[in-house]
């Protein structure tokens, strides 16, 4: 953006100089126009140099902050998720780098990623609601605890949880789970890695996508939030990880945090693109194991930067 502005100023300066030469000719004011242009160009060059220097400093400070967290505080999450299996669920169009960064921290904390689920945009397409409802009715298992007032997408989330997760550790993929996963993948509502899941997890981390452009209304995420509630109902705990954009208007975390029922059971972290935020995802997931939930990060995170249990006393 800065370089573009510099080029525009330079082009304008050239035309100004040409115009000044035509108007002033060789009269007594000869040179005045070019001197003004030169002075403005010099000023803009200095501003450009200052801006570049500031950008270099900001990048250096950002790198220092991230390196400090990654190296000096390395090990704080060690063992927090030992012997825990985790399912990683990515929302449609979620950033793969964000997912990879969170996964790395989960594994450093001792967790094992038992499966990765990529949700297809088709799942939340309003035109596919009848398909989702039909699948839920067809694939429901006898041990699924579906409440009478649950929504279509709460039941759909519970259905996926039945396939890849459980409320406790040690559950394998049985015949019912296989039927569920085959039905959901067959309908192309999601994809799985590995394609054949062996172990069900007790914990789930959902990776939120950045808001699309133009920014949608928060109500656009009603079905997605209900789906996440369903995931929590069928597992031992859910944390939704996103970036600051996702916690602003038009983002999934903003919608989630606006749902009082969701915030009682589901945790969220809005700085999961930073090393500190990825560590907070681990802390929030460990807190979920105890039956607690919290909203953490930098953007309207009502429970602060991280669970109180891992903060220094008095902070």
PDB file of C-alpha atoms in Angstrom:
ATOM      1  CA  UNK A   1       0.000   0.000   0.000  1.00  0.00           C
ATOM      2  CA  UNK A   2       2.863   2.365   0.852  1.00  0.00           C
ATOM      3  CA  UNK A   3       4.741   1.593  -2.374  1.00  0.00           C
ATOM      4  CA  UNK A   4       1.575   2.159  -4.402  1.00  0.00           C
ATOM      5  CA  UNK A   5       1.083   5.565  -2.787  1.00  0.00           C
ATOM      6  CA  UNK A   6       4.683   6.475  -3.562  1.00  0.00           C
ATOM      7  CA  UNK A   7       4.238   5.636  -7.234  1.00  0.00           C
ATOM      8  CA  UNK A   8       1.043   7.680  -7.442  1.00  0.00           C
ATOM      9  CA  UNK A   9       2.776  10.688  -5.873  1.00  0.00           C
ATOM     10  CA  UNK A  10       5.679  10.317  -8.290  1.00  0.00           C
ATOM     11  CA  UNK A  11       3.379  10.202 -11.319  1.00  0.00           C
ATOM     12  CA  UNK A  12       1.428  13.229 -10.101  1.00  0.00           C
ATOM     13  CA  UNK A  13       4.731  15.031  -9.555  1.00  0.00           C
ATOM     14  CA  UNK A  14       5.797  14.398 -13.128  1.00  0.00           C
ATOM     15  CA  UNK A  15       2.585  15.785 -14.566  1.00  0.00           C
ATOM     16  CA  UNK A  16       2.741  18.758 -12.224  1.00  0.00           C
ATOM     17  CA  UNK A  17       6.254  19.498 -13.400  1.00  0.00           C
ATOM     18  CA  UNK A  18       5.218  19.262 -17.046  1.00  0.00           C
ATOM     19  CA  UNK A  19       2.236  21.518 -16.440  1.00  0.00           C
ATOM     20  CA  UNK A  20       4.317  24.027 -14.552  1.00  0.00           C
ATOM     21  CA  UNK A  21       6.846  24.122 -17.379  1.00  0.00           C
ATOM     22  CA  UNK A  22       4.167  24.828 -19.939  1.00  0.00           C
ATOM     23  CA  UNK A  23       2.517  27.573 -17.890  1.00  0.00           C
ATOM     24  CA  UNK A  24       5.648  29.290 -16.575  1.00  0.00           C
ATOM     25  CA  UNK A  25       7.826  28.870 -19.653  1.00  0.00           C
ATOM     26  CA  UNK A  26      11.118  30.683 -19.313  1.00  0.00           C
ATOM     27  CA  UNK A  27       9.685  33.565 -17.271  1.00  0.00           C
ATOM     28  CA  UNK A  28      10.894  34.906 -13.925  1.00  0.00           C
ATOM     29  CA  UNK A  29       9.212  32.062 -12.024  1.00  0.00           C
ATOM     30  CA  UNK A  30      11.137  29.439 -13.969  1.00  0.00           C
ATOM     31  CA  UNK A  31      12.151  26.609 -11.655  1.00  0.00           C
ATOM     32  CA  UNK A  32       9.652  27.426  -8.924  1.00  0.00           C
ATOM     33  CA  UNK A  33       7.222  24.640  -9.954  1.00  0.00           C
ATOM     34  CA  UNK A  34       9.919  22.012 -10.198  1.00  0.00           C
ATOM     35  CA  UNK A  35      11.345  23.051  -6.840  1.00  0.00           C
ATOM     36  CA  UNK A  36       7.923  22.611  -5.213  1.00  0.00           C
ATOM     37  CA  UNK A  37       7.534  19.231  -6.832  1.00  0.00           C
ATOM     38  CA  UNK A  38      11.028  18.213  -5.750  1.00  0.00           C
ATOM     39  CA  UNK A  39      10.346  19.319  -2.183  1.00  0.00           C
ATOM     40  CA  UNK A  40       7.115  17.309  -2.080  1.00  0.00           C
ATOM     41  CA  UNK A  41       8.859  14.278  -3.598  1.00  0.00           C
ATOM     42  CA  UNK A  42      11.645  14.531  -1.020  1.00  0.00           C
ATOM     43  CA  UNK A  43       9.078  14.757   1.760  1.00  0.00           C
ATOM     44  CA  UNK A  44       7.193  11.726   0.465  1.00  0.00           C
ATOM     45  CA  UNK A  45      10.421   9.760   0.108  1.00  0.00           C
ATOM     46  CA  UNK A  46      11.254  10.513   3.728  1.00  0.00           C
ATOM     47  CA  UNK A  47       7.782   9.498   4.875  1.00  0.00           C
ATOM     48  CA  UNK A  48       8.142   6.294   2.866  1.00  0.00           C
ATOM     49  CA  UNK A  49      11.516   5.577   4.449  1.00  0.00           C
ATOM     50  CA  UNK A  50      10.126   6.285   7.921  1.00  0.00           C
ATOM     51  CA  UNK A  51       7.134   4.015   7.301  1.00  0.00           C
ATOM     52  CA  UNK A  52       9.375   1.221   6.080  1.00  0.00           C
ATOM     53  CA  UNK A  53      11.620   1.577   9.108  1.00  0.00           C
ATOM     54  CA  UNK A  54       8.577   1.457  11.403  1.00  0.00           C
ATOM     55  CA  UNK A  55       7.293  -1.648   9.627  1.00  0.00           C
ATOM     56  CA  UNK A  56      10.647  -3.375  10.047  1.00  0.00           C
ATOM     57  CA  UNK A  57      10.584  -2.548  13.758  1.00  0.00           C
ATOM     58  CA  UNK A  58       7.029  -3.788  14.188  1.00  0.00           C
ATOM     59  CA  UNK A  59       7.897  -7.071  12.463  1.00  0.00           C
ATOM     60  CA  UNK A  60      10.980  -7.446  14.639  1.00  0.00           C
ATOM     61  CA  UNK A  61       8.936  -6.873  17.802  1.00  0.00           C
ATOM     62  CA  UNK A  62       6.272  -9.327  16.647  1.00  0.00           C
ATOM     63  CA  UNK A  63       8.938 -11.936  15.976  1.00  0.00           C
ATOM     64  CA  UNK A  64      10.493 -11.305  19.393  1.00  0.00           C
ATOM     65  CA  UNK A  65       7.119 -11.721  21.094  1.00  0.00           C
ATOM     66  CA  UNK A  66       6.350 -14.961  19.289  1.00  0.00           C
ATOM     67  CA  UNK A  67       9.865 -16.328  19.773  1.00  0.00           C
ATOM     68  CA  UNK A  68       9.710 -15.464  23.484  1.00  0.00           C
ATOM     69  CA  UNK A  69       6.461 -17.336  23.924  1.00  0.00           C
ATOM     70  CA  UNK A  70       7.645 -20.280  21.849  1.00  0.00           C
ATOM     71  CA  UNK A  71      11.069 -20.606  23.465  1.00  0.00           C
ATOM     72  CA  UNK A  72      10.975 -19.125  26.964  1.00  0.00           C
ATOM     73  CA  UNK A  73       7.561 -20.516  27.888  1.00  0.00           C
ATOM     74  CA  UNK A  74       8.083 -23.741  25.943  1.00  0.00           C
ATOM     75  CA  UNK A  75       7.072 -26.677  28.085  1.00  0.00           C
ATOM     76  CA  UNK A  76       4.241 -25.002  29.997  1.00  0.00           C
ATOM     77  CA  UNK A  77       1.739 -27.143  28.119  1.00  0.00           C
ATOM     78  CA  UNK A  78       3.775 -30.336  28.387  1.00  0.00           C
ATOM     79  CA  UNK A  79       1.650 -33.214  29.644  1.00  0.00           C
ATOM     80  CA  UNK A  80      -1.552 -31.161  29.847  1.00  0.00           C
ATOM     81  CA  UNK A  81      -3.236 -33.474  27.336  1.00  0.00           C
ATOM     82  CA  UNK A  82      -1.280 -36.668  28.017  1.00  0.00           C
ATOM     83  CA  UNK A  83      -3.126 -39.813  26.948  1.00  0.00           C
ATOM     84  CA  UNK A  84      -5.947 -37.750  25.447  1.00  0.00           C
ATOM     85  CA  UNK A  85      -7.242 -38.390  21.945  1.00  0.00           C
ATOM     86  CA  UNK A  86      -8.482 -35.343  20.060  1.00  0.00           C
ATOM     87  CA  UNK A  87     -10.559 -34.844  16.922  1.00  0.00           C
ATOM     88  CA  UNK A  88      -9.705 -31.787  14.848  1.00  0.00           C
ATOM     89  CA  UNK A  89     -12.759 -30.380  13.026  1.00  0.00           C
ATOM     90  CA  UNK A  90     -12.169 -27.653  10.427  1.00  0.00           C
ATOM     91  CA  UNK A  91     -15.016 -25.387   9.423  1.00  0.00           C
ATOM     92  CA  UNK A  92     -15.543 -24.771   5.682  1.00  0.00           C
ATOM     93  CA  UNK A  93     -12.724 -22.603   4.240  1.00  0.00           C
ATOM     94  CA  UNK A  94     -10.713 -22.676   7.473  1.00  0.00           C
ATOM     95  CA  UNK A  95      -7.032 -21.804   7.067  1.00  0.00           C
ATOM     96  CA  UNK A  96      -4.784 -24.867   6.924  1.00  0.00           C
ATOM     97  CA  UNK A  97      -1.863 -23.017   8.545  1.00  0.00           C
ATOM     98  CA  UNK A  98      -4.063 -22.192  11.533  1.00  0.00           C
ATOM     99  CA  UNK A  99      -5.126 -25.820  11.803  1.00  0.00           C
ATOM    100  CA  UNK A 100      -1.531 -27.057  11.522  1.00  0.00           C
ATOM    101  CA  UNK A 101      -0.295 -24.638  14.176  1.00  0.00           C
ATOM    102  CA  UNK A 102      -2.981 -25.683  16.648  1.00  0.00           C
ATOM    103  CA  UNK A 103      -2.367 -29.369  15.932  1.00  0.00           C
ATOM    104  CA  UNK A 104       1.359 -28.994  16.613  1.00  0.00           C
ATOM    105  CA  UNK A 105       0.685 -27.440  20.030  1.00  0.00           C
ATOM    106  CA  UNK A 106      -1.888 -30.099  20.916  1.00  0.00           C
ATOM    107  CA  UNK A 107       0.650 -32.798  20.136  1.00  0.00           C
ATOM    108  CA  UNK A 108       3.394 -31.012  22.107  1.00  0.00           C
ATOM    109  CA  UNK A 109       1.009 -31.102  25.070  1.00  0.00           C
ATOM    110  CA  UNK A 110       0.832 -34.891  24.796  1.00  0.00           C
ATOM    111  CA  UNK A 111      -2.429 -35.166  22.868  1.00  0.00           C
ATOM    112  CA  UNK A 112      -2.982 -37.517  19.946  1.00  0.00           C
ATOM    113  CA  UNK A 113      -5.006 -36.473  16.908  1.00  0.00           C
ATOM    114  CA  UNK A 114      -7.174 -39.523  16.289  1.00  0.00           C
ATOM    115  CA  UNK A 115      -9.041 -38.015  13.336  1.00  0.00           C
ATOM    116  CA  UNK A 116      -9.356 -34.853  11.268  1.00  0.00           C
ATOM    117  CA  UNK A 117     -12.764 -33.851   9.939  1.00  0.00           C
ATOM    118  CA  UNK A 118     -13.130 -31.259   7.170  1.00  0.00           C
ATOM    119  CA  UNK A 119     -16.667 -29.902   6.986  1.00  0.00           C
ATOM    120  CA  UNK A 120     -17.962 -29.117   3.500  1.00  0.00           C
ATOM    121  CA  UNK A 121     -19.814 -25.829   2.801  1.00  0.00           C
ATOM    122  CA  UNK A 122     -22.687 -28.002   1.658  1.00  0.00           C
ATOM    123  CA  UNK A 123     -23.337 -28.970   5.284  1.00  0.00           C
ATOM    124  CA  UNK A 124     -24.491 -25.465   6.208  1.00  0.00           C
ATOM    125  CA  UNK A 125     -26.169 -24.625   2.906  1.00  0.00           C
ATOM    126  CA  UNK A 126     -29.776 -23.717   3.671  1.00  0.00           C
ATOM    127  CA  UNK A 127     -30.828 -25.710   0.616  1.00  0.00           C
ATOM    128  CA  UNK A 128     -29.391 -28.875   2.198  1.00  0.00           C
ATOM    129  CA  UNK A 129     -31.264 -28.633   5.497  1.00  0.00           C
ATOM    130  CA  UNK A 130     -33.741 -31.340   4.487  1.00  0.00           C
ATOM    131  CA  UNK A 131     -30.869 -33.653   3.539  1.00  0.00           C
ATOM    132  CA  UNK A 132     -29.227 -33.086   6.913  1.00  0.00           C
ATOM    133  CA  UNK A 133     -32.484 -33.740   8.753  1.00  0.00           C
ATOM    134  CA  UNK A 134     -33.108 -36.922   6.756  1.00  0.00           C
ATOM    135  CA  UNK A 135     -29.597 -38.213   7.464  1.00  0.00           C
ATOM    136  CA  UNK A 136     -29.991 -37.559  11.171  1.00  0.00           C
ATOM    137  CA  UNK A 137     -33.201 -39.563  11.210  1.00  0.00           C
ATOM    138  CA  UNK A 138     -31.655 -42.413   9.221  1.00  0.00           C
ATOM    139  CA  UNK A 139     -28.322 -42.593  11.042  1.00  0.00           C
ATOM    140  CA  UNK A 140     -29.357 -41.981  14.649  1.00  0.00           C
ATOM    141  CA  UNK A 141     -28.154 -44.710  17.005  1.00  0.00           C
ATOM    142  CA  UNK A 142     -29.923 -46.113  20.040  1.00  0.00           C
ATOM    143  CA  UNK A 143     -27.377 -44.665  22.463  1.00  0.00           C
ATOM    144  CA  UNK A 144     -27.572 -41.077  21.176  1.00  0.00           C
ATOM    145  CA  UNK A 145     -29.166 -38.849  23.796  1.00  0.00           C
ATOM    146  CA  UNK A 146     -31.253 -36.533  21.612  1.00  0.00           C
ATOM    147  CA  UNK A 147     -33.325 -34.024  23.548  1.00  0.00           C
ATOM    148  CA  UNK A 148     -36.840 -33.284  22.227  1.00  0.00           C
ATOM    149  CA  UNK A 149     -36.210 -29.550  21.748  1.00  0.00           C
ATOM    150  CA  UNK A 150     -32.868 -29.901  19.966  1.00  0.00           C
ATOM    151  CA  UNK A 151     -32.449 -28.324  16.523  1.00  0.00           C
ATOM    152  CA  UNK A 152     -31.579 -30.086  13.289  1.00  0.00           C
ATOM    153  CA  UNK A 153     -27.961 -28.971  13.501  1.00  0.00           C
ATOM    154  CA  UNK A 154     -27.560 -29.809  17.180  1.00  0.00           C
ATOM    155  CA  UNK A 155     -28.593 -33.342  16.260  1.00  0.00           C
ATOM    156  CA  UNK A 156     -26.219 -33.293  13.287  1.00  0.00           C
ATOM    157  CA  UNK A 157     -23.336 -32.264  15.543  1.00  0.00           C
ATOM    158  CA  UNK A 158     -24.262 -34.983  18.016  1.00  0.00           C
ATOM    159  CA  UNK A 159     -24.344 -37.436  15.119  1.00  0.00           C
ATOM    160  CA  UNK A 160     -20.798 -36.571  14.019  1.00  0.00           C
ATOM    161  CA  UNK A 161     -19.657 -36.798  17.631  1.00  0.00           C
ATOM    162  CA  UNK A 162     -21.096 -40.321  17.787  1.00  0.00           C
ATOM    163  CA  UNK A 163     -18.889 -41.248  14.860  1.00  0.00           C
ATOM    164  CA  UNK A 164     -15.563 -39.767  15.995  1.00  0.00           C
ATOM    165  CA  UNK A 165     -15.867 -39.047  19.714  1.00  0.00           C
ATOM    166  CA  UNK A 166     -17.232 -40.088  23.083  1.00  0.00           C
ATOM    167  CA  UNK A 167     -17.558 -38.574  26.531  1.00  0.00           C
ATOM    168  CA  UNK A 168     -14.709 -40.688  27.859  1.00  0.00           C
ATOM    169  CA  UNK A 169     -11.431 -42.103  26.595  1.00  0.00           C
ATOM    170  CA  UNK A 170     -10.923 -45.617  25.309  1.00  0.00           C
ATOM    171  CA  UNK A 171     -13.852 -45.868  22.904  1.00  0.00           C
ATOM    172  CA  UNK A 172     -13.166 -47.401  19.509  1.00  0.00           C
ATOM    173  CA  UNK A 173     -15.080 -46.980  16.277  1.00  0.00           C
ATOM    174  CA  UNK A 174     -17.839 -49.570  16.485  1.00  0.00           C
ATOM    175  CA  UNK A 175     -20.440 -50.638  13.923  1.00  0.00           C
ATOM    176  CA  UNK A 176     -22.749 -47.708  14.752  1.00  0.00           C
ATOM    177  CA  UNK A 177     -19.918 -45.182  14.428  1.00  0.00           C
ATOM    178  CA  UNK A 178     -18.920 -46.697  11.087  1.00  0.00           C
ATOM    179  CA  UNK A 179     -22.499 -46.400   9.850  1.00  0.00           C
ATOM    180  CA  UNK A 180     -22.642 -42.746  10.914  1.00  0.00           C
ATOM    181  CA  UNK A 181     -19.349 -41.814   9.270  1.00  0.00           C
ATOM    182  CA  UNK A 182     -20.175 -43.693   6.079  1.00  0.00           C
ATOM    183  CA  UNK A 183     -23.488 -41.858   5.822  1.00  0.00           C
ATOM    184  CA  UNK A 184     -21.995 -38.398   6.382  1.00  0.00           C
ATOM    185  CA  UNK A 185     -19.063 -38.895   4.025  1.00  0.00           C
ATOM    186  CA  UNK A 186     -21.270 -40.599   1.449  1.00  0.00           C
ATOM    187  CA  UNK A 187     -23.502 -37.509   1.396  1.00  0.00           C
ATOM    188  CA  UNK A 188     -20.327 -35.422   0.868  1.00  0.00           C
ATOM    189  CA  UNK A 189     -21.065 -33.296   3.925  1.00  0.00           C
ATOM    190  CA  UNK A 190     -17.542 -33.860   5.224  1.00  0.00           C
ATOM    191  CA  UNK A 191     -14.278 -35.690   4.617  1.00  0.00           C
ATOM    192  CA  UNK A 192     -12.116 -37.692   7.007  1.00  0.00           C
ATOM    193  CA  UNK A 193      -8.418 -38.249   7.634  1.00  0.00           C
ATOM    194  CA  UNK A 194      -7.636 -41.053   7.992  1.00  0.00           C
ATOM    195  CA  UNK A 195     -10.449 -42.324   5.817  1.00  0.00           C
ATOM    196  CA  UNK A 196     -10.936 -45.186   8.261  1.00  0.00           C
ATOM    197  CA  UNK A 197     -10.975 -43.956  11.853  1.00  0.00           C
ATOM    198  CA  UNK A 198      -9.986 -46.497  14.515  1.00  0.00           C
ATOM    199  CA  UNK A 199     -10.235 -44.661  17.814  1.00  0.00           C
ATOM    200  CA  UNK A 200     -12.851 -42.209  18.984  1.00  0.00           C
ATOM    201  CA  UNK A 201     -11.587 -39.161  20.851  1.00  0.00           C
ATOM    202  CA  UNK A 202     -12.847 -37.627  24.074  1.00  0.00           C
ATOM    203  CA  UNK A 203     -12.026 -34.045  23.035  1.00  0.00           C
ATOM    204  CA  UNK A 204     -12.754 -31.919  19.966  1.00  0.00           C
ATOM    205  CA  UNK A 205     -11.091 -28.753  18.661  1.00  0.00           C
ATOM    206  CA  UNK A 206     -12.973 -26.808  15.996  1.00  0.00           C
ATOM    207  CA  UNK A 207     -10.957 -24.535  13.679  1.00  0.00           C
ATOM    208  CA  UNK A 208     -12.950 -21.445  12.688  1.00  0.00           C
ATOM    209  CA  UNK A 209     -12.601 -19.758   9.309  1.00  0.00           C
ATOM    210  CA  UNK A 210     -12.117 -16.040   8.775  1.00  0.00           C
ATOM    211  CA  UNK A 211     -15.336 -14.147   7.964  1.00  0.00           C
ATOM    212  CA  UNK A 212     -16.099 -13.976   4.235  1.00  0.00           C
ATOM    213  CA  UNK A 213     -16.453 -10.732   2.282  1.00  0.00           C
ATOM    214  CA  UNK A 214     -18.883  -9.027   2.440  1.00  0.00           C
ATOM    215  CA  UNK A 215     -19.216  -9.589   6.179  1.00  0.00           C
ATOM    216  CA  UNK A 216     -22.316 -11.673   6.925  1.00  0.00           C
ATOM    217  CA  UNK A 217     -24.843 -11.107   9.673  1.00  0.00           C
ATOM    218  CA  UNK A 218     -24.041 -12.990  12.882  1.00  0.00           C
ATOM    219  CA  UNK A 219     -27.273 -14.971  12.508  1.00  0.00           C
ATOM    220  CA  UNK A 220     -25.650 -16.669   9.497  1.00  0.00           C
ATOM    221  CA  UNK A 221     -23.784 -18.840  11.990  1.00  0.00           C
ATOM    222  CA  UNK A 222     -26.819 -20.043  13.953  1.00  0.00           C
ATOM    223  CA  UNK A 223     -26.662 -23.516  12.410  1.00  0.00           C
ATOM    224  CA  UNK A 224     -22.879 -23.724  12.879  1.00  0.00           C
ATOM    225  CA  UNK A 225     -23.160 -22.763  16.546  1.00  0.00           C
ATOM    226  CA  UNK A 226     -25.901 -25.344  17.048  1.00  0.00           C
ATOM    227  CA  UNK A 227     -23.686 -27.933  15.329  1.00  0.00           C
ATOM    228  CA  UNK A 228     -20.844 -27.143  17.743  1.00  0.00           C
ATOM    229  CA  UNK A 229     -23.221 -27.487  20.690  1.00  0.00           C
ATOM    230  CA  UNK A 230     -24.088 -30.941  19.365  1.00  0.00           C
ATOM    231  CA  UNK A 231     -20.404 -31.848  19.182  1.00  0.00           C
ATOM    232  CA  UNK A 232     -20.061 -30.900  22.844  1.00  0.00           C
ATOM    233  CA  UNK A 233     -23.122 -32.924  23.814  1.00  0.00           C
ATOM    234  CA  UNK A 234     -21.501 -36.043  22.378  1.00  0.00           C
ATOM    235  CA  UNK A 235     -17.932 -35.557  23.599  1.00  0.00           C
ATOM    236  CA  UNK A 236     -15.889 -34.754  26.683  1.00  0.00           C
ATOM    237  CA  UNK A 237     -15.364 -31.128  25.653  1.00  0.00           C
ATOM    238  CA  UNK A 238     -15.050 -28.700  22.730  1.00  0.00           C
ATOM    239  CA  UNK A 239     -12.821 -25.673  22.113  1.00  0.00           C
ATOM    240  CA  UNK A 240     -13.297 -23.439  19.071  1.00  0.00           C
ATOM    241  CA  UNK A 241     -10.056 -21.844  17.856  1.00  0.00           C
ATOM    242  CA  UNK A 242      -9.970 -18.819  15.566  1.00  0.00           C
ATOM    243  CA  UNK A 243      -8.287 -15.523  14.747  1.00  0.00           C
ATOM    244  CA  UNK A 244      -9.263 -12.040  15.983  1.00  0.00           C
ATOM    245  CA  UNK A 245     -11.319 -11.535  12.798  1.00  0.00           C
ATOM    246  CA  UNK A 246     -13.545 -14.441  13.761  1.00  0.00           C
ATOM    247  CA  UNK A 247     -14.352 -12.751  17.092  1.00  0.00           C
ATOM    248  CA  UNK A 248     -15.564  -9.560  15.427  1.00  0.00           C
ATOM    249  CA  UNK A 249     -18.942  -8.963  13.772  1.00  0.00           C
ATOM    250  CA  UNK A 250     -19.481 -11.454  10.970  1.00  0.00           C
ATOM    251  CA  UNK A 251     -17.305 -14.139  12.575  1.00  0.00           C
ATOM    252  CA  UNK A 252     -18.109 -17.543  14.034  1.00  0.00           C
ATOM    253  CA  UNK A 253     -16.601 -16.799  17.455  1.00  0.00           C
ATOM    254  CA  UNK A 254     -18.634 -13.602  17.690  1.00  0.00           C
ATOM    255  CA  UNK A 255     -21.818 -15.591  17.048  1.00  0.00           C
ATOM    256  CA  UNK A 256     -20.787 -18.337  19.455  1.00  0.00           C
ATOM    257  CA  UNK A 257     -20.035 -15.852  22.224  1.00  0.00           C
ATOM    258  CA  UNK A 258     -23.404 -14.180  21.660  1.00  0.00           C
ATOM    259  CA  UNK A 259     -25.181 -17.450  22.457  1.00  0.00           C
ATOM    260  CA  UNK A 260     -25.462 -17.772  26.225  1.00  0.00           C
ATOM    261  CA  UNK A 261     -26.279 -21.479  26.028  1.00  0.00           C
ATOM    262  CA  UNK A 262     -23.188 -22.153  23.928  1.00  0.00           C
ATOM    263  CA  UNK A 263     -20.790 -20.256  26.197  1.00  0.00           C
ATOM    264  CA  UNK A 264     -21.871 -22.340  29.187  1.00  0.00           C
ATOM    265  CA  UNK A 265     -20.502 -25.510  27.600  1.00  0.00           C
ATOM    266  CA  UNK A 266     -18.127 -24.582  24.732  1.00  0.00           C
ATOM    267  CA  UNK A 267     -14.815 -22.724  25.081  1.00  0.00           C
ATOM    268  CA  UNK A 268     -13.234 -20.430  22.482  1.00  0.00           C
ATOM    269  CA  UNK A 269      -9.855 -18.811  21.789  1.00  0.00           C
ATOM    270  CA  UNK A 270      -9.626 -15.896  19.346  1.00  0.00           C
ATOM    271  CA  UNK A 271      -5.818 -15.656  19.008  1.00  0.00           C
ATOM    272  CA  UNK A 272      -5.054 -19.191  17.838  1.00  0.00           C
ATOM    273  CA  UNK A 273      -2.822 -17.822  15.064  1.00  0.00           C
ATOM    274  CA  UNK A 274      -0.258 -16.812  17.723  1.00  0.00           C
ATOM    275  CA  UNK A 275       1.967 -19.162  19.756  1.00  0.00           C
ATOM    276  CA  UNK A 276       0.433 -17.834  22.980  1.00  0.00           C
ATOM    277  CA  UNK A 277      -3.045 -18.444  21.598  1.00  0.00           C
ATOM    278  CA  UNK A 278      -2.206 -21.987  20.584  1.00  0.00           C
ATOM    279  CA  UNK A 279      -1.028 -22.641  24.126  1.00  0.00           C
ATOM    280  CA  UNK A 280      -4.305 -21.177  25.376  1.00  0.00           C
ATOM    281  CA  UNK A 281      -6.201 -23.677  23.218  1.00  0.00           C
ATOM    282  CA  UNK A 282      -4.391 -26.424  25.158  1.00  0.00           C
ATOM    283  CA  UNK A 283      -5.198 -24.793  28.508  1.00  0.00           C
ATOM    284  CA  UNK A 284      -8.844 -24.325  27.513  1.00  0.00           C
ATOM    285  CA  UNK A 285      -9.099 -27.953  26.388  1.00  0.00           C
ATOM    286  CA  UNK A 286      -7.593 -29.129  29.684  1.00  0.00           C
ATOM    287  CA  UNK A 287     -10.172 -26.973  31.477  1.00  0.00           C
ATOM    288  CA  UNK A 288     -12.949 -28.596  29.423  1.00  0.00           C
ATOM    289  CA  UNK A 289     -11.914 -31.946  30.884  1.00  0.00           C
ATOM    290  CA  UNK A 290     -12.880 -30.592  34.310  1.00  0.00           C
ATOM    291  CA  UNK A 291     -16.308 -29.591  33.031  1.00  0.00           C
ATOM    292  CA  UNK A 292     -15.622 -25.844  32.795  1.00  0.00           C
ATOM    293  CA  UNK A 293     -15.839 -23.499  29.801  1.00  0.00           C
ATOM    294  CA  UNK A 294     -14.433 -20.063  29.039  1.00  0.00           C
ATOM    295  CA  UNK A 295     -13.990 -17.493  26.269  1.00  0.00           C
ATOM    296  CA  UNK A 296     -10.358 -16.428  25.948  1.00  0.00           C
ATOM    297  CA  UNK A 297      -8.238 -14.110  23.838  1.00  0.00           C
ATOM    298  CA  UNK A 298      -8.004 -10.452  22.889  1.00  0.00           C
ATOM    299  CA  UNK A 299     -11.366  -9.534  21.324  1.00  0.00           C
ATOM    300  CA  UNK A 300     -14.279  -9.217  23.748  1.00  0.00           C
ATOM    301  CA  UNK A 301     -13.119 -12.361  25.544  1.00  0.00           C
ATOM    302  CA  UNK A 302     -15.136 -12.178  28.744  1.00  0.00           C
ATOM    303  CA  UNK A 303     -12.932 -14.653  30.629  1.00  0.00           C
ATOM    304  CA  UNK A 304      -9.617 -12.971  29.861  1.00  0.00           C
ATOM    305  CA  UNK A 305      -6.424 -14.119  28.205  1.00  0.00           C
ATOM    306  CA  UNK A 306      -6.426 -17.705  29.503  1.00  0.00           C
ATOM    307  CA  UNK A 307      -8.040 -19.919  32.165  1.00  0.00           C
ATOM    308  CA  UNK A 308      -7.424 -18.501  35.648  1.00  0.00           C
ATOM    309  CA  UNK A 309      -5.792 -21.754  36.740  1.00  0.00           C
ATOM    310  CA  UNK A 310      -2.740 -21.083  34.555  1.00  0.00           C
ATOM    311  CA  UNK A 311      -2.402 -17.372  35.269  1.00  0.00           C
ATOM    312  CA  UNK A 312      -0.021 -15.944  37.842  1.00  0.00           C
ATOM    313  CA  UNK A 313      -1.812 -15.307  41.123  1.00  0.00           C
ATOM    314  CA  UNK A 314      -3.191 -11.773  41.300  1.00  0.00           C
ATOM    315  CA  UNK A 315      -3.190 -11.222  37.491  1.00  0.00           C
TER     316      UNK A 315
END
